[in-house]
XYZ file of C-alpha atoms in Angstrom:
590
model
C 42.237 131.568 134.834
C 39.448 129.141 134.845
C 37.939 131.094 131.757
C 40.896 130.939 130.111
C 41.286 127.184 130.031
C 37.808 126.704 129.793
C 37.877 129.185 126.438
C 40.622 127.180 125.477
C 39.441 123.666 126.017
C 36.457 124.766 123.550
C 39.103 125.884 120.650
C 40.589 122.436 120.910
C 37.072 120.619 120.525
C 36.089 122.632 117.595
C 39.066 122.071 115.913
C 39.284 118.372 116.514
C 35.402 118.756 114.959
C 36.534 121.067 112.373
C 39.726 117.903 111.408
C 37.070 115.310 111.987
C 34.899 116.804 109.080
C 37.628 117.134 106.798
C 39.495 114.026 106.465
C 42.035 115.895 104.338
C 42.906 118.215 106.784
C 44.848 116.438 109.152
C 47.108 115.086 106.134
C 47.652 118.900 104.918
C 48.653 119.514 108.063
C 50.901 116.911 108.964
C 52.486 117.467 105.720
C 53.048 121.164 105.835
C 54.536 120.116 109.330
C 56.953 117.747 107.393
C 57.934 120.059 105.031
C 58.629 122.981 107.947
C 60.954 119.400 109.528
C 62.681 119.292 105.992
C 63.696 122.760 106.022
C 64.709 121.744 109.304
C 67.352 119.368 107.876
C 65.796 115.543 108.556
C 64.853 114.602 104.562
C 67.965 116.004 103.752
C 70.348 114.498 106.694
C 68.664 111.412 105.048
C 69.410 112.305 101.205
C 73.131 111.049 101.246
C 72.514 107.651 102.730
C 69.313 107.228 100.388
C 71.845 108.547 97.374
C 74.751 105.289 99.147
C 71.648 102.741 98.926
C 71.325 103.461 95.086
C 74.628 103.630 94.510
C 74.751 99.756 96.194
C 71.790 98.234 94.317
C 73.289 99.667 90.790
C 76.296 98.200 91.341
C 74.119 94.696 92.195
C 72.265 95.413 88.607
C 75.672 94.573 87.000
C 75.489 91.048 88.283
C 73.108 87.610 87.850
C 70.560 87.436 87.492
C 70.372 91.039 86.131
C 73.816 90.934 84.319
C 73.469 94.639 83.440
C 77.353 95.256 82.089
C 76.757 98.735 81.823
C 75.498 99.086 85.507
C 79.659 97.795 86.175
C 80.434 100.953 84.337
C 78.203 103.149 86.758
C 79.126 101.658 89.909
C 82.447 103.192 90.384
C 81.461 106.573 89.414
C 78.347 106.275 91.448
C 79.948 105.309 94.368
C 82.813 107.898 94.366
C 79.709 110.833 93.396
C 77.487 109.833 96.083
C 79.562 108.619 98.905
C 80.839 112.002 99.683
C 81.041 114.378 103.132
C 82.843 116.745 104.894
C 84.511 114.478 106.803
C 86.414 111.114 106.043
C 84.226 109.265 108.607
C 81.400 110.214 106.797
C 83.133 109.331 103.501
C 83.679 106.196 104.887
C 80.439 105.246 106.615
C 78.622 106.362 103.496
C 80.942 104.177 101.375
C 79.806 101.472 103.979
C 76.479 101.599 103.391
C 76.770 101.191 100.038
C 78.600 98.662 100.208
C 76.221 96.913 102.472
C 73.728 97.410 100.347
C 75.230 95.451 97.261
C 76.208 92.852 99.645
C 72.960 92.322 100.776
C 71.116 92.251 97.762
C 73.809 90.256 95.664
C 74.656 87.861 98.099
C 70.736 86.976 99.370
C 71.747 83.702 98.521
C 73.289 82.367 101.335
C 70.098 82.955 103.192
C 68.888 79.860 100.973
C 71.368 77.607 103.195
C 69.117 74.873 104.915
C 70.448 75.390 108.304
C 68.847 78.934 109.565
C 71.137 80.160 112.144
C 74.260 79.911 109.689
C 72.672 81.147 107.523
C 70.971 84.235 108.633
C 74.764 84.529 110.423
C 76.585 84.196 107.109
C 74.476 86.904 105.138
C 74.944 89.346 107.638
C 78.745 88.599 108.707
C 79.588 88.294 104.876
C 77.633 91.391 103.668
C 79.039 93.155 106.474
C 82.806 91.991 105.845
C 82.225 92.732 101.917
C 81.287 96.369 102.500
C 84.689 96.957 103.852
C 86.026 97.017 100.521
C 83.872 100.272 99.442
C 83.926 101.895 102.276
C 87.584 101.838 102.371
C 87.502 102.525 98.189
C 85.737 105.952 98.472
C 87.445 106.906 101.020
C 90.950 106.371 99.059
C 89.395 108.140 96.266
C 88.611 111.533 98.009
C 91.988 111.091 100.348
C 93.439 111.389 96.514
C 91.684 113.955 95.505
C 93.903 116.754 94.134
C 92.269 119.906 96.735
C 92.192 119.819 100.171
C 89.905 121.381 102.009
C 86.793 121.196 100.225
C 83.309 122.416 101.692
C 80.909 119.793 99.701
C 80.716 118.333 96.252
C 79.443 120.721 94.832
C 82.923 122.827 95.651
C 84.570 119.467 94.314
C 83.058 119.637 91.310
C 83.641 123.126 90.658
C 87.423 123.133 91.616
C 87.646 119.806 89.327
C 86.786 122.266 86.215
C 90.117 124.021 86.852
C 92.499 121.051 87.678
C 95.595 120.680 85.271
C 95.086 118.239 82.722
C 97.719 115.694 84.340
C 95.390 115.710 88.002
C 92.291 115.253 85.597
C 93.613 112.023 83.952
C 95.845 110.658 87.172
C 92.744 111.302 89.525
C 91.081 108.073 87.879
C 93.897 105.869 87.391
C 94.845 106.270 91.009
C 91.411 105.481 92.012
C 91.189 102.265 89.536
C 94.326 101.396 90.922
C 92.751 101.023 94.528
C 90.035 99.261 93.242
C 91.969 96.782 91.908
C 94.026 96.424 94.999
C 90.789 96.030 97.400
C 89.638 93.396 94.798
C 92.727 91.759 95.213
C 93.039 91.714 99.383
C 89.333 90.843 99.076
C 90.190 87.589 97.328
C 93.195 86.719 99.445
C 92.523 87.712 103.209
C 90.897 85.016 105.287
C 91.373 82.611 102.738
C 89.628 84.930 100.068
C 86.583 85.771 98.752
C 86.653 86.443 95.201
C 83.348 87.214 94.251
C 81.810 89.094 91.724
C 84.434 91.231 90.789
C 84.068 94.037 88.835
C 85.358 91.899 85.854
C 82.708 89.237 86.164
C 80.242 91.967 84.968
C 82.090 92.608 81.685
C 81.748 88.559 80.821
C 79.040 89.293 77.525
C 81.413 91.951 76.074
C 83.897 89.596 74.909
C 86.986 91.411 73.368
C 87.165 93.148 76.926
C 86.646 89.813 78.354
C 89.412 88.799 77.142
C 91.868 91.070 78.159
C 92.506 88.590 81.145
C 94.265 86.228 78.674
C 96.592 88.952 79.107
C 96.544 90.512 82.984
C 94.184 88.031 84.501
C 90.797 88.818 85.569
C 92.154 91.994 87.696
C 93.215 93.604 83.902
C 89.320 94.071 83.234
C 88.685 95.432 86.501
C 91.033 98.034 86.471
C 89.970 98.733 82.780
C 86.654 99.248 84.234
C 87.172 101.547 86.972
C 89.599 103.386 85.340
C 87.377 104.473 82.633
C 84.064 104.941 84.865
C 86.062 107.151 87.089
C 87.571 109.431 83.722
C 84.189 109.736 82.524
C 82.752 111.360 85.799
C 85.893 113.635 85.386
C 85.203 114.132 82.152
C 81.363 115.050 82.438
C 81.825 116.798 85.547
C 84.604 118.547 84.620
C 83.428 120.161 81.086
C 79.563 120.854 82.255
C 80.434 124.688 82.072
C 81.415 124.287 78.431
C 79.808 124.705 75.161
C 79.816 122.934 71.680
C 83.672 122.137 70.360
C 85.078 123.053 73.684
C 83.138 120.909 75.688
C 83.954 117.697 73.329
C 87.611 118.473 73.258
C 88.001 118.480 77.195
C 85.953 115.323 77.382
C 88.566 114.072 74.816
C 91.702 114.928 76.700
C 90.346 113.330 79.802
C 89.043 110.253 78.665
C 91.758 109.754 76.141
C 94.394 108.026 77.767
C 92.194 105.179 79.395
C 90.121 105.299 75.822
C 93.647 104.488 74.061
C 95.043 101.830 76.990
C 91.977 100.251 76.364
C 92.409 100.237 72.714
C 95.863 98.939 73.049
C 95.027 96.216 75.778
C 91.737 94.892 73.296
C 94.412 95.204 70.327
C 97.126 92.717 72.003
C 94.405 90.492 73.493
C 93.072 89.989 70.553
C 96.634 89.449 68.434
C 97.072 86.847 71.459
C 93.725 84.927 70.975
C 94.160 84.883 67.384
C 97.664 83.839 66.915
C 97.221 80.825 69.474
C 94.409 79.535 67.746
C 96.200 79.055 64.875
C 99.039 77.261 66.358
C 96.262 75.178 68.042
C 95.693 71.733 65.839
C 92.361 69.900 66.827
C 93.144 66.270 67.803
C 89.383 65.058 68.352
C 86.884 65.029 70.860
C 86.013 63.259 74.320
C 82.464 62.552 74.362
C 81.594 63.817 78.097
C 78.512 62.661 80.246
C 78.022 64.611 82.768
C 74.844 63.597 85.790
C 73.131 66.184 87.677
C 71.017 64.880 90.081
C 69.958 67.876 91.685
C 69.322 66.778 95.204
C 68.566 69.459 97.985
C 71.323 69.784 100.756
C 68.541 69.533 102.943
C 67.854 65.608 101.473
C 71.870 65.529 101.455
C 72.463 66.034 105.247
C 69.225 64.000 105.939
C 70.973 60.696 104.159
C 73.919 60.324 106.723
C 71.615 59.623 109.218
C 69.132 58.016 107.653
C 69.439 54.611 105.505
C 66.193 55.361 103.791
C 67.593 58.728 102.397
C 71.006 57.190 101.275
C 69.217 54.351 99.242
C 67.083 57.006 97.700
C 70.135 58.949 96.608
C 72.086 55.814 95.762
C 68.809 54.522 93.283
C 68.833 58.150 91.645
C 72.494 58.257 90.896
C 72.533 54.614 89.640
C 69.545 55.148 87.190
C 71.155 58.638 86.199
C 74.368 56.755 85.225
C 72.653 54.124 83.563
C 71.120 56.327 81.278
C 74.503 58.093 80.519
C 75.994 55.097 80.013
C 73.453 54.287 77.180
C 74.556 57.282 75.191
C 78.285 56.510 74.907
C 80.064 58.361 76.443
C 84.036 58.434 77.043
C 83.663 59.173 80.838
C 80.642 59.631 83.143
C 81.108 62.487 85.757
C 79.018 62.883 88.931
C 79.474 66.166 90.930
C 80.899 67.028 94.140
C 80.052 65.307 97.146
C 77.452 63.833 95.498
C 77.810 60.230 96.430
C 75.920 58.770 99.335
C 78.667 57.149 100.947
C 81.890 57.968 101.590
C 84.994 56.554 100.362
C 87.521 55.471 102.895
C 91.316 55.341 102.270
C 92.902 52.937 104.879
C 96.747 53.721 106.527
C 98.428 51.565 103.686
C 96.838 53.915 100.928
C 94.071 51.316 99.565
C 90.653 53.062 98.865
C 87.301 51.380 99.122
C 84.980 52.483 96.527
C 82.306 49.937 96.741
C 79.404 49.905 95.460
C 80.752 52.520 92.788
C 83.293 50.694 91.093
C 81.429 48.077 90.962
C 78.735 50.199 89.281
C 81.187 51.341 86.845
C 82.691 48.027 86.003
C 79.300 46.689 85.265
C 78.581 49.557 82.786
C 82.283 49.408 81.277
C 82.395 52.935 81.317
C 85.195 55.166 83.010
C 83.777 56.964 85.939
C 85.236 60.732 87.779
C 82.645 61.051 91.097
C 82.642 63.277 93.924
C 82.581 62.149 97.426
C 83.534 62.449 100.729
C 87.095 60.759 101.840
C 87.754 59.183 105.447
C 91.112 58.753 105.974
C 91.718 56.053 108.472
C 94.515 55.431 110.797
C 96.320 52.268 111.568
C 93.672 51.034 114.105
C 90.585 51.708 111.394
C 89.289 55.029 113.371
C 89.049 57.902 111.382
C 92.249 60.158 111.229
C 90.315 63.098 109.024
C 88.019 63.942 106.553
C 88.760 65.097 102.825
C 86.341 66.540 100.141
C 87.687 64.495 97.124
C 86.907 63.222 93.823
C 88.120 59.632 92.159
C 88.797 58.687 88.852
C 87.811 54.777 87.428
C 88.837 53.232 84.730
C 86.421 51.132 82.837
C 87.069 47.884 84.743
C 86.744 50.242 87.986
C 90.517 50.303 89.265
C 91.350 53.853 91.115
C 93.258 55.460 88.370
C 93.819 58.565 90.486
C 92.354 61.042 93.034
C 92.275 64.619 93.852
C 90.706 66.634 97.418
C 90.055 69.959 97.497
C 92.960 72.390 98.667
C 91.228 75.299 99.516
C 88.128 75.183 101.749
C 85.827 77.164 102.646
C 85.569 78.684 106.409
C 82.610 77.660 108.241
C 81.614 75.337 105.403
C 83.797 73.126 105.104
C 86.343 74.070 108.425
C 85.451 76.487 111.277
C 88.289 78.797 112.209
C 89.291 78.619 115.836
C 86.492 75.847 116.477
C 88.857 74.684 119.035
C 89.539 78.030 121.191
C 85.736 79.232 120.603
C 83.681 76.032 120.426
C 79.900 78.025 120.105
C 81.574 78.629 116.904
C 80.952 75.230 115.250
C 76.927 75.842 115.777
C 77.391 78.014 112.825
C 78.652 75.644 110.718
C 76.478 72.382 109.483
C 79.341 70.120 108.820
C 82.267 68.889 110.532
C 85.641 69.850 109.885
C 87.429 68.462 106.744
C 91.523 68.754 106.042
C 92.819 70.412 102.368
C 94.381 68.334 100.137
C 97.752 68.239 98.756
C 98.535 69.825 95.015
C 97.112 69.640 91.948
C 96.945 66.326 90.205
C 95.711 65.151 86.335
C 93.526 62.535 85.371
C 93.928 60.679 82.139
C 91.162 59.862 80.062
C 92.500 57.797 77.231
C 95.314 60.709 76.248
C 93.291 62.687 77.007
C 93.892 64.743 80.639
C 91.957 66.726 82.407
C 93.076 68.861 85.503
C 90.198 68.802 88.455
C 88.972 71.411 91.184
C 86.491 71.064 92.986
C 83.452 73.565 94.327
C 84.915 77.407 94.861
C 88.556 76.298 93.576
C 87.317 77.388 90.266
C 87.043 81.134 91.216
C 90.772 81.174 92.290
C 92.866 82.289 89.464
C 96.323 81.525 91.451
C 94.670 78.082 92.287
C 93.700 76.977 88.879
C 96.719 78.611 87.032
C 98.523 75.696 89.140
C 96.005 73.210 87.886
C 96.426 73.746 84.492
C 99.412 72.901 83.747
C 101.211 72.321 80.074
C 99.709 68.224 79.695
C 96.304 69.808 81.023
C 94.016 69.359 77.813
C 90.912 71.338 80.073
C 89.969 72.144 83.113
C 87.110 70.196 85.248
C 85.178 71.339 88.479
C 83.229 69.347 90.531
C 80.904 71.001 92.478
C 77.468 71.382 94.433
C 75.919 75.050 94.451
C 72.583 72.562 95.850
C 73.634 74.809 99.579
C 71.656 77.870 97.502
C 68.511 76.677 96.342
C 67.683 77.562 92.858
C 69.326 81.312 92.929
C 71.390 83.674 91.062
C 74.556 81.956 93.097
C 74.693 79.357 90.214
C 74.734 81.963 87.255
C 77.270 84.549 89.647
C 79.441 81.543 90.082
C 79.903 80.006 86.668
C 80.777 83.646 85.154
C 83.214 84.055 87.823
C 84.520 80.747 86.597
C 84.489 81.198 82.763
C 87.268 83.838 83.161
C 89.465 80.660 84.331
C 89.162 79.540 80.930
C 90.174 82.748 79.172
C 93.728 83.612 81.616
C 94.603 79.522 81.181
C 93.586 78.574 77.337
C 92.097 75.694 78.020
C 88.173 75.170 78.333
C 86.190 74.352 81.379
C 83.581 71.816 81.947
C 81.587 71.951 85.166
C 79.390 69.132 86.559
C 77.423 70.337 88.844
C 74.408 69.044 91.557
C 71.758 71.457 90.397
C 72.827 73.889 87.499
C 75.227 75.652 86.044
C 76.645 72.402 84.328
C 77.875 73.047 81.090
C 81.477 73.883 79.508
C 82.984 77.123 78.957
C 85.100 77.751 75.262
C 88.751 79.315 76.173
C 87.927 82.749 75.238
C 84.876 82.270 78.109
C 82.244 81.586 76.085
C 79.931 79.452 78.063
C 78.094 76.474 76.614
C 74.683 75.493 78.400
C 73.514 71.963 77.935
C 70.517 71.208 79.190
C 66.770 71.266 77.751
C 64.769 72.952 80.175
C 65.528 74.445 83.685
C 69.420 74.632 84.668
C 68.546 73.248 88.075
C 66.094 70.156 86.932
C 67.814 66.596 87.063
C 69.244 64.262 84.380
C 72.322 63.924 82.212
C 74.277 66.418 80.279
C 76.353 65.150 77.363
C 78.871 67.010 75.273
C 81.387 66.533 73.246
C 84.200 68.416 74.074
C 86.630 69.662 71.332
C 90.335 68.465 71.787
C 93.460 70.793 70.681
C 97.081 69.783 70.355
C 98.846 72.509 72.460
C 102.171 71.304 71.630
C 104.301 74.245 70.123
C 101.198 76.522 70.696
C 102.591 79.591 73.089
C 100.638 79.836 76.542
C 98.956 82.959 77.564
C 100.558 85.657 78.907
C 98.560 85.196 82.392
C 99.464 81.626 82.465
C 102.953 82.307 82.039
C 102.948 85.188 84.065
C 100.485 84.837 87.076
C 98.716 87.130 89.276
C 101.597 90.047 89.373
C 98.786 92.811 88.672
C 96.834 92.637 91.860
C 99.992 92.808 93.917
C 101.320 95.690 91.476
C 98.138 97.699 92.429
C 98.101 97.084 96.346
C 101.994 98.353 96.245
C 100.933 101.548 94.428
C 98.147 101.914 96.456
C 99.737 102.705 99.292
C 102.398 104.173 97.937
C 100.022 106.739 97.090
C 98.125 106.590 100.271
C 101.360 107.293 102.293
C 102.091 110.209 99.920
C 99.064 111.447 100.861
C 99.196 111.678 104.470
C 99.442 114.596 105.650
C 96.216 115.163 107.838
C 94.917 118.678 109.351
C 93.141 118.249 112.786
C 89.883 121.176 113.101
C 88.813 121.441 116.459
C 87.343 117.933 116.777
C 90.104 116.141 116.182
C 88.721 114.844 112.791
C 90.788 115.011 109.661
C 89.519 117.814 106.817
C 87.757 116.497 104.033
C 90.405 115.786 101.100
């Protein structure tokens, strides 16, 4: 016994000499152990959720600052080939993780918020919420699938090659369909969050683009899914074939969305081109626009500190000076952006000072963002409104508009009054939303203003722009995100307000994107050197006569699509449901 350990005490020393004097050894080994572990099943437990990672960062690719528009072709596909398992909770959880995965790369921005714990909170909880959306997509798409039953993809695949043409070709269009409808619950549950849509990739390729003149931004979506998803059924479907064969199934399975497509481009572009002809041009408004770009962090610092505010005041007042110099029409500061708040008393009167007395000096008319406090009868504060005032050139309040949709924990913290730890999250106190859309006339000439994430809302700005509306104007400060991709992800989500209304857009902003976007969402950059740096924009904005020029069909129409899809969507669903239970209780992979 002793002998036996002592023999095998020795082995173990010469072999630890034996490793010691060749360094290589030990990694051989360890690797041959790794491989035995993959056989095992470890690397390829792990394959799928490395396969729903890529999936996630592809579909990122099609966004700023990337802007790949072919990567918003892949994503569906990708998502539907790679989030796959046996079960639906595997479907789903994979769909999750990609999901997560574009959320966290796409959205990296908020991180850049200059208050750490909401921020760190807000990436997470928002990435988090966000992945719903896919998880829930891929698993729609593969409850939909025509077989039941199926062992793997691979089987999926195969069976897919023997579908009747009519599963082929509905297959996709029920699974655009429920993108569509998640993209439309995305951007209306808990206030909405309708960001980057599918759509917003497609932006550069303008005669898809501007199908939303026609269906709203949801049209491109669904024109986007639809035909990623036919052309994984297509490819998939005719791998076995050959030469003639092959290219004829590909045809009859990516013809129909081919041809919608055809026909949607074919009236969207009859629409663009017959309204611009009833258009007449009636002039221009020469537009100043100031961008002072001043971090949030400065921002926050000024309400408590006089030094700050004078510092903001002296760099607004010299920006406006210099606009004033070139001539403008109006001068337009961006949201929020003034140091001290305006304060509207209980008989209506609103104090402006020292700002219209800035503007009356210069003789120019002034639009500036600020914060509103809304006093009662006694002079205490009542509430608090994000708002922005229009000046004539003698600086008399022509008009005013606050913000009617804000944004949770930003602006408001939802049930900050039943869960008070809740408003440490937030780094502002709680403001109230406005009341309607309102137009500000600038010499005949009227624009219709929104301020900060109001521009992304297609139901919100539809109601904006009405028939006297000559454009569209946001207000807003994307200075809460550092110099990102936020700035470039929001302005293309806003150009497509443009394209459904007609009418252009101009954005003033604190630190980039400020320029104007053409109504078939071309956008228009206007400054010299870095989008973020400070200084004045100035433009000259083309005027059209509208009158007896039809509207487009979106703005006549509204947002009937997304609704259309969500009905359909679980029409189908509930068609569907007829779930098998295998001895764990979990439903059999559709």
């Amino acid at each position: 016994m002793a002998l036996g350990a002592l023999n095998l005490s020795r082995r173990t020393a010469a072999a630890r000499q034996k490793s010691s004097e060749q360094p290589g050894l030990a990694f051989r080994t360890a690797w041959g152990n790794l491989r035995r572990v993959e056989g095992g099943g470890i690397i390829k437990r792990l394959k799928p959720w490395g396969g729903a990672v890529l999936a996630g960062l592809v579909w990122t690719l099609a966004f700023p600052h990337v802007a790949l528009a072919l990567a918003g072709w892949l994503a569906p596909a990708l998502l539907v080939a790679l989030c796959h398992g046996p079960r639906f909770r595997r479907v789903f959880a994979l769909g999750y993780v990609a999901g997560l995965a574009q959320g966290l790369s796409s959205l990296y921005w908020v991180l850049l918020i200059p208050y750490p714990p909401g921020a760190v909170a807000g990436w997470l909880a928002l990435s988090a919420y966000c992945a719903l959306y896919p998880a829930l997509w891929v698993w729609f798409c593969w409850w939909r699938f025509p077989v039941r039953d199926l062992s793997g993809l691979a089987e999926a695949w195969l069976r897919l090659r023997h579908l009747p043409w009519r599963d082929r070709v509905l297959w996709p269009l029920q699974c655009a369909l429920g993108w569509v409808a998640l993209e439309q619950l995305r951007g209306w549950l808990l206030t909405g969050f309708p960001w980057n849509y599918l759509a917003h990739s497609q932006l550069d390729l303008m005669p898809l683009a501007l199908v939303a003149s026609l269906t709203g931004v949801l049209g491109v979506s669904l024109l986007v899914a639809w035909g990623s998803m036919s052309f994984l059924v297509a490819t998939t479907g005719s791998v076995h074939l050959r030469g003639r064969e092959r290219w004829r199934r590909i045809g009859l399975d990516a013809g129909p969305v081919l041809g919608f497509m055809v026909l949607l481009l074919g009236l969207a572009w009859w629409q663009v081109e017959a309204r611009e002809k009833q258009l007449k041009p009636r002039g221009t408004v020469r537009i100043a626009m100031v961008q002072p770009s001043i971090p949030q962090q400065v921002i926050w610092e000024s309400y408590g500190s006089r030094e700050r505010m004078i510092e903001r005041w002296e760099l607004l007042r010299e920006l406006t000076i210099e606009a004033a110099r070139m001539e403008p029409d109006v001068i337009i500061w961006p949201e929020a952006s003034a140091p001290l708040s305006a304060t509207r008393d209980a008989n209506g009167r609103v104090e402006l000072d020292p700002i219209d007395e800035l503007a009356r000096t210069l003789g120019v008319p002034m639009i500036v963002g600020t914060d509103e406090a809304v006093l009662d009868s006694q002079g205490n504060r009542r509430m608090a409104r994000n708002s922005c005032f229009h000046l004539d050139a003698n600086g008399t309040l022509q008009a005013s508009y606050s913000k009617q949709h804000l944004v949770m924990f930003g602006e408001y913290v939802p049930f900050g009054g039943v869960l008070p730890f809740l408003k440490k999250l937030a780094p502002v106190g709680t403001f109230t939303a406005g009341e309607g859309p309102v137009l500000f006339d600038l010499g005949g000439v009227k624009a219709a203003p929104v301020i900060c994430f109001e521009d992304v809302l297609p139901s919100l700005v539809r109601r904006a722009a009405v028939e006297e509306a000559d454009f569209i104007l946001n207000l807003t400060n994307d200075g809460w995100f550092g110099e990102s991709n936020q700035q470039w992800q929001h302005a293309r989500a806003a150009a497509f307000r443009a394209i459904e209304t007609g009418r252009p857009l101009v954005r003033c902003t604190n630190n980039g994107l400020t320029c104007w976007v053409d109504w078939r969402g071309r956008i228009h950059r206007l400054e010299k050197g870095s989008i973020y740096e400070k200084g004045v924009r100035i433009m000259e904005l083309p005027v059209m006569d509208a009158a007896g020029a039809v509207a487009t069909f979106h703005q006549r129409t509204g947002d009937w699509l997304g609704w259309a899809c969500v009905l359909a969507s679980g029409a189908f669903a509930a068609a569907r449901w007829r779930p098998k239970k295998d001895s764990a209780g979990e439903a059999d992979m559709a």
